[in-house]
Amino acid sequence: MLDNKQINTLQQCKLFANFSETDIMQFLDSISYKRIAFSKNEIYALAGMPYRHVDIVLEGTMVCRMSSVGGKQIEVSRLRAGHLIAPAFIFSANNLMPVSVETVEPCLILRIDKMDFVRAIDENSRLCMNFIRTLSDINVFLTHKINVLSLMTVREKVGYLLIKRAKEQNSRVIQLYRSRQQIADSFGIQKYSLQRVLADFEKEGAIEIDGRSIKILDSNKLK
């Protein structure tokens, strides 16, 4: 039985968009599921492994990374409470994971029986549409991610990040909650390249840096 906090987390999951607490309780009563706990820095999945689960993050954060043969790593995304894990691979004929997934902190996963999930989608048009929309949103996200990683210069990537964070935080003084190394990994660049661009922006009068706090002085110089 899930507690109220976990039910509320499921209400934030795109799979259950517009579902009331009662709707979710009825869904859970109709399926088999279990909760699985993972420790901090534990491997959830390795790239190349088949993926067969219907899992939702109830608590904690996971990081998805793609690695090259030479050891270069790119942080593809972070999965937080309410995220459905790898939905595109649940029913894929080629269900080998392209990324490795590791916990950043202790995590709790809701694992839904796959055949019960298939039946639920067949019987509930709302759930089915939410699942389709989730797959579509992931496609849009990955298309944008590819554009950022492959078409933007390092300077453009860093400028894009700062402008995006300013919009998200609705402030010209933004907080970078991740380390420089984590930010560099998310863009597939070296840490020193990130630091060099930040230093260049500061010299040009575009920003003012104070640790993880950055004040945007001239957003036009970031574009």
PDB file of C-alpha atoms in Angstrom:
ATOM      1  CA  MET A   1       0.000   0.000   0.000  1.00  0.00           C
ATOM      2  CA  LEU A   2       1.384   3.403  -0.987  1.00  0.00           C
ATOM      3  CA  ASP A   3       1.275   6.280   1.483  1.00  0.00           C
ATOM      4  CA  ASN A   4      -0.241   9.700   0.744  1.00  0.00           C
ATOM      5  CA  LYS A   5       3.095  11.237  -0.256  1.00  0.00           C
ATOM      6  CA  GLN A   6       3.715   8.477  -2.791  1.00  0.00           C
ATOM      7  CA  ILE A   7       0.195   8.819  -4.190  1.00  0.00           C
ATOM      8  CA  ASN A   8       0.787  12.558  -4.586  1.00  0.00           C
ATOM      9  CA  THR A   9       4.038  11.782  -6.413  1.00  0.00           C
ATOM     10  CA  LEU A  10       2.141   9.590  -8.868  1.00  0.00           C
ATOM     11  CA  GLN A  11      -0.264  12.465  -9.491  1.00  0.00           C
ATOM     12  CA  GLN A  12       2.762  14.461 -10.730  1.00  0.00           C
ATOM     13  CA  CYS A  13       3.694  11.663 -13.144  1.00  0.00           C
ATOM     14  CA  LYS A  14       2.718  12.410 -16.762  1.00  0.00           C
ATOM     15  CA  LEU A  15       1.332   8.897 -17.018  1.00  0.00           C
ATOM     16  CA  PHE A  16      -1.384   9.878 -14.544  1.00  0.00           C
ATOM     17  CA  ALA A  17      -2.120  13.391 -15.806  1.00  0.00           C
ATOM     18  CA  ASN A  18      -5.660  14.462 -14.821  1.00  0.00           C
ATOM     19  CA  PHE A  19      -6.024  11.425 -12.545  1.00  0.00           C
ATOM     20  CA  SER A  20      -7.516  12.093  -9.129  1.00  0.00           C
ATOM     21  CA  GLU A  21      -6.221  10.416  -5.995  1.00  0.00           C
ATOM     22  CA  THR A  22      -9.187   8.060  -6.193  1.00  0.00           C
ATOM     23  CA  ASP A  23      -8.412   7.237  -9.835  1.00  0.00           C
ATOM     24  CA  ILE A  24      -4.848   6.303  -8.929  1.00  0.00           C
ATOM     25  CA  MET A  25      -5.973   4.201  -5.962  1.00  0.00           C
ATOM     26  CA  GLN A  26      -8.376   2.305  -8.238  1.00  0.00           C
ATOM     27  CA  PHE A  27      -5.588   1.773 -10.766  1.00  0.00           C
ATOM     28  CA  LEU A  28      -3.275   0.385  -8.085  1.00  0.00           C
ATOM     29  CA  ASP A  29      -6.022  -1.903  -6.794  1.00  0.00           C
ATOM     30  CA  SER A  30      -6.377  -3.392 -10.287  1.00  0.00           C
ATOM     31  CA  ILE A  31      -2.698  -4.282 -10.832  1.00  0.00           C
ATOM     32  CA  SER A  32       0.195  -6.119  -9.228  1.00  0.00           C
ATOM     33  CA  TYR A  33       3.092  -3.930  -8.149  1.00  0.00           C
ATOM     34  CA  LYS A  34       5.966  -3.745  -5.707  1.00  0.00           C
ATOM     35  CA  ARG A  35       8.309  -1.124  -4.317  1.00  0.00           C
ATOM     36  CA  ILE A  36      12.060  -1.536  -4.729  1.00  0.00           C
ATOM     37  CA  ALA A  37      14.642   0.479  -2.808  1.00  0.00           C
ATOM     38  CA  PHE A  38      18.042   1.460  -4.223  1.00  0.00           C
ATOM     39  CA  SER A  39      20.977   2.845  -2.260  1.00  0.00           C
ATOM     40  CA  LYS A  40      22.945   5.963  -3.201  1.00  0.00           C
ATOM     41  CA  ASN A  41      25.322   5.432  -6.156  1.00  0.00           C
ATOM     42  CA  GLU A  42      23.748   2.063  -6.973  1.00  0.00           C
ATOM     43  CA  ILE A  43      23.502   0.889 -10.587  1.00  0.00           C
ATOM     44  CA  TYR A  44      19.888   0.651 -11.763  1.00  0.00           C
ATOM     45  CA  ALA A  45      20.700  -0.352 -15.356  1.00  0.00           C
ATOM     46  CA  LEU A  46      23.760  -0.672 -17.583  1.00  0.00           C
ATOM     47  CA  ALA A  47      23.940   0.379 -21.222  1.00  0.00           C
ATOM     48  CA  GLY A  48      23.401  -2.622 -23.489  1.00  0.00           C
ATOM     49  CA  MET A  49      21.171  -4.466 -21.033  1.00  0.00           C
ATOM     50  CA  PRO A  50      17.588  -5.343 -22.062  1.00  0.00           C
ATOM     51  CA  TYR A  51      14.908  -3.281 -20.335  1.00  0.00           C
ATOM     52  CA  ARG A  52      11.742  -5.123 -19.330  1.00  0.00           C
ATOM     53  CA  HIS A  53      10.176  -3.062 -16.563  1.00  0.00           C
ATOM     54  CA  VAL A  54       7.444  -0.503 -15.996  1.00  0.00           C
ATOM     55  CA  ASP A  55       9.084   1.548 -13.259  1.00  0.00           C
ATOM     56  CA  ILE A  56       8.245   4.950 -11.788  1.00  0.00           C
ATOM     57  CA  VAL A  57      10.528   6.891  -9.449  1.00  0.00           C
ATOM     58  CA  LEU A  58       8.702   7.461  -6.154  1.00  0.00           C
ATOM     59  CA  GLU A  59      11.598   9.001  -4.234  1.00  0.00           C
ATOM     60  CA  GLY A  60      15.112  10.177  -5.049  1.00  0.00           C
ATOM     61  CA  THR A  61      17.045  11.076  -8.195  1.00  0.00           C
ATOM     62  CA  MET A  62      18.732   8.995 -10.890  1.00  0.00           C
ATOM     63  CA  VAL A  63      21.180  10.086 -13.580  1.00  0.00           C
ATOM     64  CA  CYS A  64      21.266   8.669 -17.117  1.00  0.00           C
ATOM     65  CA  ARG A  65      24.675   8.693 -18.802  1.00  0.00           C
ATOM     66  CA  MET A  66      25.909   7.671 -22.229  1.00  0.00           C
ATOM     67  CA  SER A  67      29.557   6.623 -22.514  1.00  0.00           C
ATOM     68  CA  SER A  68      31.908   6.314 -25.479  1.00  0.00           C
ATOM     69  CA  VAL A  69      34.490   3.570 -25.979  1.00  0.00           C
ATOM     70  CA  GLY A  70      37.156   6.116 -25.039  1.00  0.00           C
ATOM     71  CA  GLY A  71      35.496   6.775 -21.689  1.00  0.00           C
ATOM     72  CA  LYS A  72      33.863  10.123 -22.499  1.00  0.00           C
ATOM     73  CA  GLN A  73      30.554  10.528 -20.680  1.00  0.00           C
ATOM     74  CA  ILE A  74      27.497  12.617 -21.461  1.00  0.00           C
ATOM     75  CA  GLU A  75      24.738  13.150 -18.932  1.00  0.00           C
ATOM     76  CA  VAL A  76      21.562  12.653 -20.955  1.00  0.00           C
ATOM     77  CA  SER A  77      18.980  13.357 -18.263  1.00  0.00           C
ATOM     78  CA  ARG A  78      18.050  13.131 -14.601  1.00  0.00           C
ATOM     79  CA  LEU A  79      15.050  11.172 -13.378  1.00  0.00           C
ATOM     80  CA  ARG A  80      13.292  12.492 -10.304  1.00  0.00           C
ATOM     81  CA  ALA A  81      10.209  11.561  -8.294  1.00  0.00           C
ATOM     82  CA  GLY A  82       7.263  11.135 -10.652  1.00  0.00           C
ATOM     83  CA  HIS A  83       9.308  10.165 -13.723  1.00  0.00           C
ATOM     84  CA  LEU A  84       8.471   7.029 -15.687  1.00  0.00           C
ATOM     85  CA  ILE A  85      11.784   5.294 -16.447  1.00  0.00           C
ATOM     86  CA  ALA A  86      12.679   4.550 -20.094  1.00  0.00           C
ATOM     87  CA  PRO A  87       9.080   4.345 -21.373  1.00  0.00           C
ATOM     88  CA  ALA A  88      10.207   4.077 -25.014  1.00  0.00           C
ATOM     89  CA  PHE A  89      11.909   0.751 -24.241  1.00  0.00           C
ATOM     90  CA  ILE A  90       9.070  -0.934 -22.366  1.00  0.00           C
ATOM     91  CA  PHE A  91       7.526  -2.372 -25.534  1.00  0.00           C
ATOM     92  CA  SER A  92      10.362  -1.886 -28.012  1.00  0.00           C
ATOM     93  CA  ALA A  93      11.500  -4.856 -30.132  1.00  0.00           C
ATOM     94  CA  ASN A  94      15.041  -3.546 -29.595  1.00  0.00           C
ATOM     95  CA  ASN A  95      14.895  -2.918 -25.875  1.00  0.00           C
ATOM     96  CA  LEU A  96      18.626  -2.625 -25.152  1.00  0.00           C
ATOM     97  CA  MET A  97      19.293   0.400 -22.956  1.00  0.00           C
ATOM     98  CA  PRO A  98      21.432   3.052 -24.713  1.00  0.00           C
ATOM     99  CA  VAL A  99      22.372   4.628 -21.374  1.00  0.00           C
ATOM    100  CA  SER A 100      23.501   3.544 -17.938  1.00  0.00           C
ATOM    101  CA  VAL A 101      21.320   4.657 -15.035  1.00  0.00           C
ATOM    102  CA  GLU A 102      22.686   5.217 -11.535  1.00  0.00           C
ATOM    103  CA  THR A 103      21.150   6.607  -8.361  1.00  0.00           C
ATOM    104  CA  VAL A 104      22.363   9.986  -7.121  1.00  0.00           C
ATOM    105  CA  GLU A 105      20.720   9.466  -3.739  1.00  0.00           C
ATOM    106  CA  PRO A 106      18.641   6.716  -2.114  1.00  0.00           C
ATOM    107  CA  CYS A 107      15.712   5.937  -4.415  1.00  0.00           C
ATOM    108  CA  LEU A 108      12.406   4.129  -4.200  1.00  0.00           C
ATOM    109  CA  ILE A 109      10.890   2.659  -7.359  1.00  0.00           C
ATOM    110  CA  LEU A 110       7.330   1.557  -8.065  1.00  0.00           C
ATOM    111  CA  ARG A 111       7.487  -1.493 -10.354  1.00  0.00           C
ATOM    112  CA  ILE A 112       4.240  -2.314 -12.142  1.00  0.00           C
ATOM    113  CA  ASP A 113       3.564  -5.764 -13.575  1.00  0.00           C
ATOM    114  CA  LYS A 114       4.062  -5.402 -17.329  1.00  0.00           C
ATOM    115  CA  MET A 115       1.064  -7.491 -18.428  1.00  0.00           C
ATOM    116  CA  ASP A 116      -1.175  -5.666 -15.960  1.00  0.00           C
ATOM    117  CA  PHE A 117       0.061  -2.394 -17.464  1.00  0.00           C
ATOM    118  CA  VAL A 118      -0.804  -3.621 -20.976  1.00  0.00           C
ATOM    119  CA  ARG A 119      -4.299  -4.530 -19.833  1.00  0.00           C
ATOM    120  CA  ALA A 120      -4.746  -1.182 -18.056  1.00  0.00           C
ATOM    121  CA  ILE A 121      -3.770   0.738 -21.200  1.00  0.00           C
ATOM    122  CA  ASP A 122      -6.244  -1.317 -23.248  1.00  0.00           C
ATOM    123  CA  GLU A 123      -9.044  -0.610 -20.794  1.00  0.00           C
ATOM    124  CA  ASN A 124      -8.337   3.033 -19.928  1.00  0.00           C
ATOM    125  CA  SER A 125      -8.215   5.485 -22.852  1.00  0.00           C
ATOM    126  CA  ARG A 126      -6.954   8.282 -20.580  1.00  0.00           C
ATOM    127  CA  LEU A 127      -4.015   6.188 -19.424  1.00  0.00           C
ATOM    128  CA  CYS A 128      -3.303   5.151 -23.005  1.00  0.00           C
ATOM    129  CA  MET A 129      -3.278   8.756 -24.253  1.00  0.00           C
ATOM    130  CA  ASN A 130      -1.058   9.843 -21.361  1.00  0.00           C
ATOM    131  CA  PHE A 131       1.417   7.092 -22.233  1.00  0.00           C
ATOM    132  CA  ILE A 132       1.449   8.153 -25.897  1.00  0.00           C
ATOM    133  CA  ARG A 133       1.938  11.790 -24.866  1.00  0.00           C
ATOM    134  CA  THR A 134       4.822  10.760 -22.604  1.00  0.00           C
ATOM    135  CA  LEU A 135       6.530   9.031 -25.537  1.00  0.00           C
ATOM    136  CA  SER A 136       5.974  12.110 -27.719  1.00  0.00           C
ATOM    137  CA  ASP A 137       7.439  14.430 -25.074  1.00  0.00           C
ATOM    138  CA  ILE A 138      10.541  12.248 -24.838  1.00  0.00           C
ATOM    139  CA  ASN A 139      10.977  12.402 -28.607  1.00  0.00           C
ATOM    140  CA  VAL A 140      10.824  16.215 -28.479  1.00  0.00           C
ATOM    141  CA  PHE A 141      13.296  16.299 -25.567  1.00  0.00           C
ATOM    142  CA  LEU A 142      15.799  14.025 -27.320  1.00  0.00           C
ATOM    143  CA  THR A 143      15.547  15.976 -30.583  1.00  0.00           C
ATOM    144  CA  HIS A 144      16.348  19.168 -28.689  1.00  0.00           C
ATOM    145  CA  LYS A 145      19.146  17.446 -26.747  1.00  0.00           C
ATOM    146  CA  ILE A 146      20.762  16.249 -29.977  1.00  0.00           C
ATOM    147  CA  ASN A 147      20.559  19.773 -31.384  1.00  0.00           C
ATOM    148  CA  VAL A 148      22.280  21.229 -28.316  1.00  0.00           C
ATOM    149  CA  LEU A 149      24.994  18.566 -28.192  1.00  0.00           C
ATOM    150  CA  SER A 150      25.829  18.353 -31.876  1.00  0.00           C
ATOM    151  CA  LEU A 151      25.096  21.763 -33.397  1.00  0.00           C
ATOM    152  CA  MET A 152      25.999  24.290 -30.699  1.00  0.00           C
ATOM    153  CA  THR A 153      29.523  25.470 -29.908  1.00  0.00           C
ATOM    154  CA  VAL A 154      30.747  25.321 -26.298  1.00  0.00           C
ATOM    155  CA  ARG A 155      30.105  29.051 -25.951  1.00  0.00           C
ATOM    156  CA  GLU A 156      26.567  28.682 -27.310  1.00  0.00           C
ATOM    157  CA  LYS A 157      25.866  25.767 -24.953  1.00  0.00           C
ATOM    158  CA  VAL A 158      26.937  27.721 -21.873  1.00  0.00           C
ATOM    159  CA  GLY A 159      25.048  30.842 -22.941  1.00  0.00           C
ATOM    160  CA  TYR A 160      21.960  28.726 -23.607  1.00  0.00           C
ATOM    161  CA  LEU A 161      22.211  27.187 -20.123  1.00  0.00           C
ATOM    162  CA  LEU A 162      22.474  30.542 -18.349  1.00  0.00           C
ATOM    163  CA  ILE A 163      19.548  32.062 -20.251  1.00  0.00           C
ATOM    164  CA  LYS A 164      17.444  28.947 -19.652  1.00  0.00           C
ATOM    165  CA  ARG A 165      18.140  28.960 -15.910  1.00  0.00           C
ATOM    166  CA  ALA A 166      17.315  32.684 -15.704  1.00  0.00           C
ATOM    167  CA  LYS A 167      13.912  32.010 -17.288  1.00  0.00           C
ATOM    168  CA  GLU A 168      13.259  29.004 -15.043  1.00  0.00           C
ATOM    169  CA  GLN A 169      14.201  30.910 -11.879  1.00  0.00           C
ATOM    170  CA  ASN A 170      12.618  34.159 -13.107  1.00  0.00           C
ATOM    171  CA  SER A 171      15.670  36.103 -11.996  1.00  0.00           C
ATOM    172  CA  ARG A 172      18.816  37.651 -13.412  1.00  0.00           C
ATOM    173  CA  VAL A 173      20.683  36.203 -10.437  1.00  0.00           C
ATOM    174  CA  ILE A 174      20.646  32.460 -10.964  1.00  0.00           C
ATOM    175  CA  GLN A 175      21.759  29.521  -8.853  1.00  0.00           C
ATOM    176  CA  LEU A 176      23.599  26.601 -10.423  1.00  0.00           C
ATOM    177  CA  TYR A 177      22.672  23.686  -8.199  1.00  0.00           C
ATOM    178  CA  ARG A 178      25.019  21.241  -9.922  1.00  0.00           C
ATOM    179  CA  SER A 179      28.809  21.228  -9.873  1.00  0.00           C
ATOM    180  CA  ARG A 180      30.854  22.508 -12.805  1.00  0.00           C
ATOM    181  CA  GLN A 181      31.780  18.900 -13.624  1.00  0.00           C
ATOM    182  CA  GLN A 182      28.138  17.795 -13.697  1.00  0.00           C
ATOM    183  CA  ILE A 183      27.200  20.702 -15.957  1.00  0.00           C
ATOM    184  CA  ALA A 184      30.106  19.911 -18.281  1.00  0.00           C
ATOM    185  CA  ASP A 185      29.041  16.249 -18.426  1.00  0.00           C
ATOM    186  CA  SER A 186      25.495  17.253 -19.378  1.00  0.00           C
ATOM    187  CA  PHE A 187      26.873  19.042 -22.444  1.00  0.00           C
ATOM    188  CA  GLY A 188      29.533  16.480 -23.290  1.00  0.00           C
ATOM    189  CA  ILE A 189      32.353  19.002 -22.824  1.00  0.00           C
ATOM    190  CA  GLN A 190      35.446  19.232 -20.642  1.00  0.00           C
ATOM    191  CA  LYS A 191      35.217  21.009 -17.296  1.00  0.00           C
ATOM    192  CA  TYR A 192      38.044  23.407 -18.201  1.00  0.00           C
ATOM    193  CA  SER A 193      36.186  24.372 -21.409  1.00  0.00           C
ATOM    194  CA  LEU A 194      33.132  25.305 -19.341  1.00  0.00           C
ATOM    195  CA  GLN A 195      35.235  27.306 -16.901  1.00  0.00           C
ATOM    196  CA  ARG A 196      37.034  29.093 -19.732  1.00  0.00           C
ATOM    197  CA  VAL A 197      33.770  30.179 -21.358  1.00  0.00           C
ATOM    198  CA  LEU A 198      32.362  31.373 -18.027  1.00  0.00           C
ATOM    199  CA  ALA A 199      35.551  33.381 -17.459  1.00  0.00           C
ATOM    200  CA  ASP A 200      35.280  34.857 -20.963  1.00  0.00           C
ATOM    201  CA  PHE A 201      31.655  35.871 -20.364  1.00  0.00           C
ATOM    202  CA  GLU A 202      32.678  37.552 -17.112  1.00  0.00           C
ATOM    203  CA  LYS A 203      35.540  39.450 -18.776  1.00  0.00           C
ATOM    204  CA  GLU A 204      33.159  40.631 -21.493  1.00  0.00           C
ATOM    205  CA  GLY A 205      30.732  42.023 -18.910  1.00  0.00           C
ATOM    206  CA  ALA A 206      27.991  39.511 -19.657  1.00  0.00           C
ATOM    207  CA  ILE A 207      27.918  37.929 -16.199  1.00  0.00           C
ATOM    208  CA  GLU A 208      29.244  38.252 -12.673  1.00  0.00           C
ATOM    209  CA  ILE A 209      30.251  35.002 -10.943  1.00  0.00           C
ATOM    210  CA  ASP A 210      30.078  34.317  -7.207  1.00  0.00           C
ATOM    211  CA  GLY A 211      30.565  30.572  -6.713  1.00  0.00           C
ATOM    212  CA  ARG A 212      27.398  28.832  -7.900  1.00  0.00           C
ATOM    213  CA  SER A 213      25.558  32.156  -8.032  1.00  0.00           C
ATOM    214  CA  ILE A 214      25.755  33.985 -11.368  1.00  0.00           C
ATOM    215  CA  LYS A 215      24.323  37.413 -12.102  1.00  0.00           C
ATOM    216  CA  ILE A 216      23.431  38.101 -15.724  1.00  0.00           C
ATOM    217  CA  LEU A 217      24.474  41.651 -16.615  1.00  0.00           C
ATOM    218  CA  ASP A 218      23.869  41.564 -20.386  1.00  0.00           C
ATOM    219  CA  SER A 219      21.910  38.626 -21.806  1.00  0.00           C
ATOM    220  CA  ASN A 220      22.583  39.757 -25.384  1.00  0.00           C
ATOM    221  CA  LYS A 221      26.260  38.906 -24.899  1.00  0.00           C
ATOM    222  CA  LEU A 222      25.283  35.332 -24.040  1.00  0.00           C
ATOM    223  CA  LYS A 223      23.618  34.690 -27.387  1.00  0.00           C
TER     224      LYS A 223
END
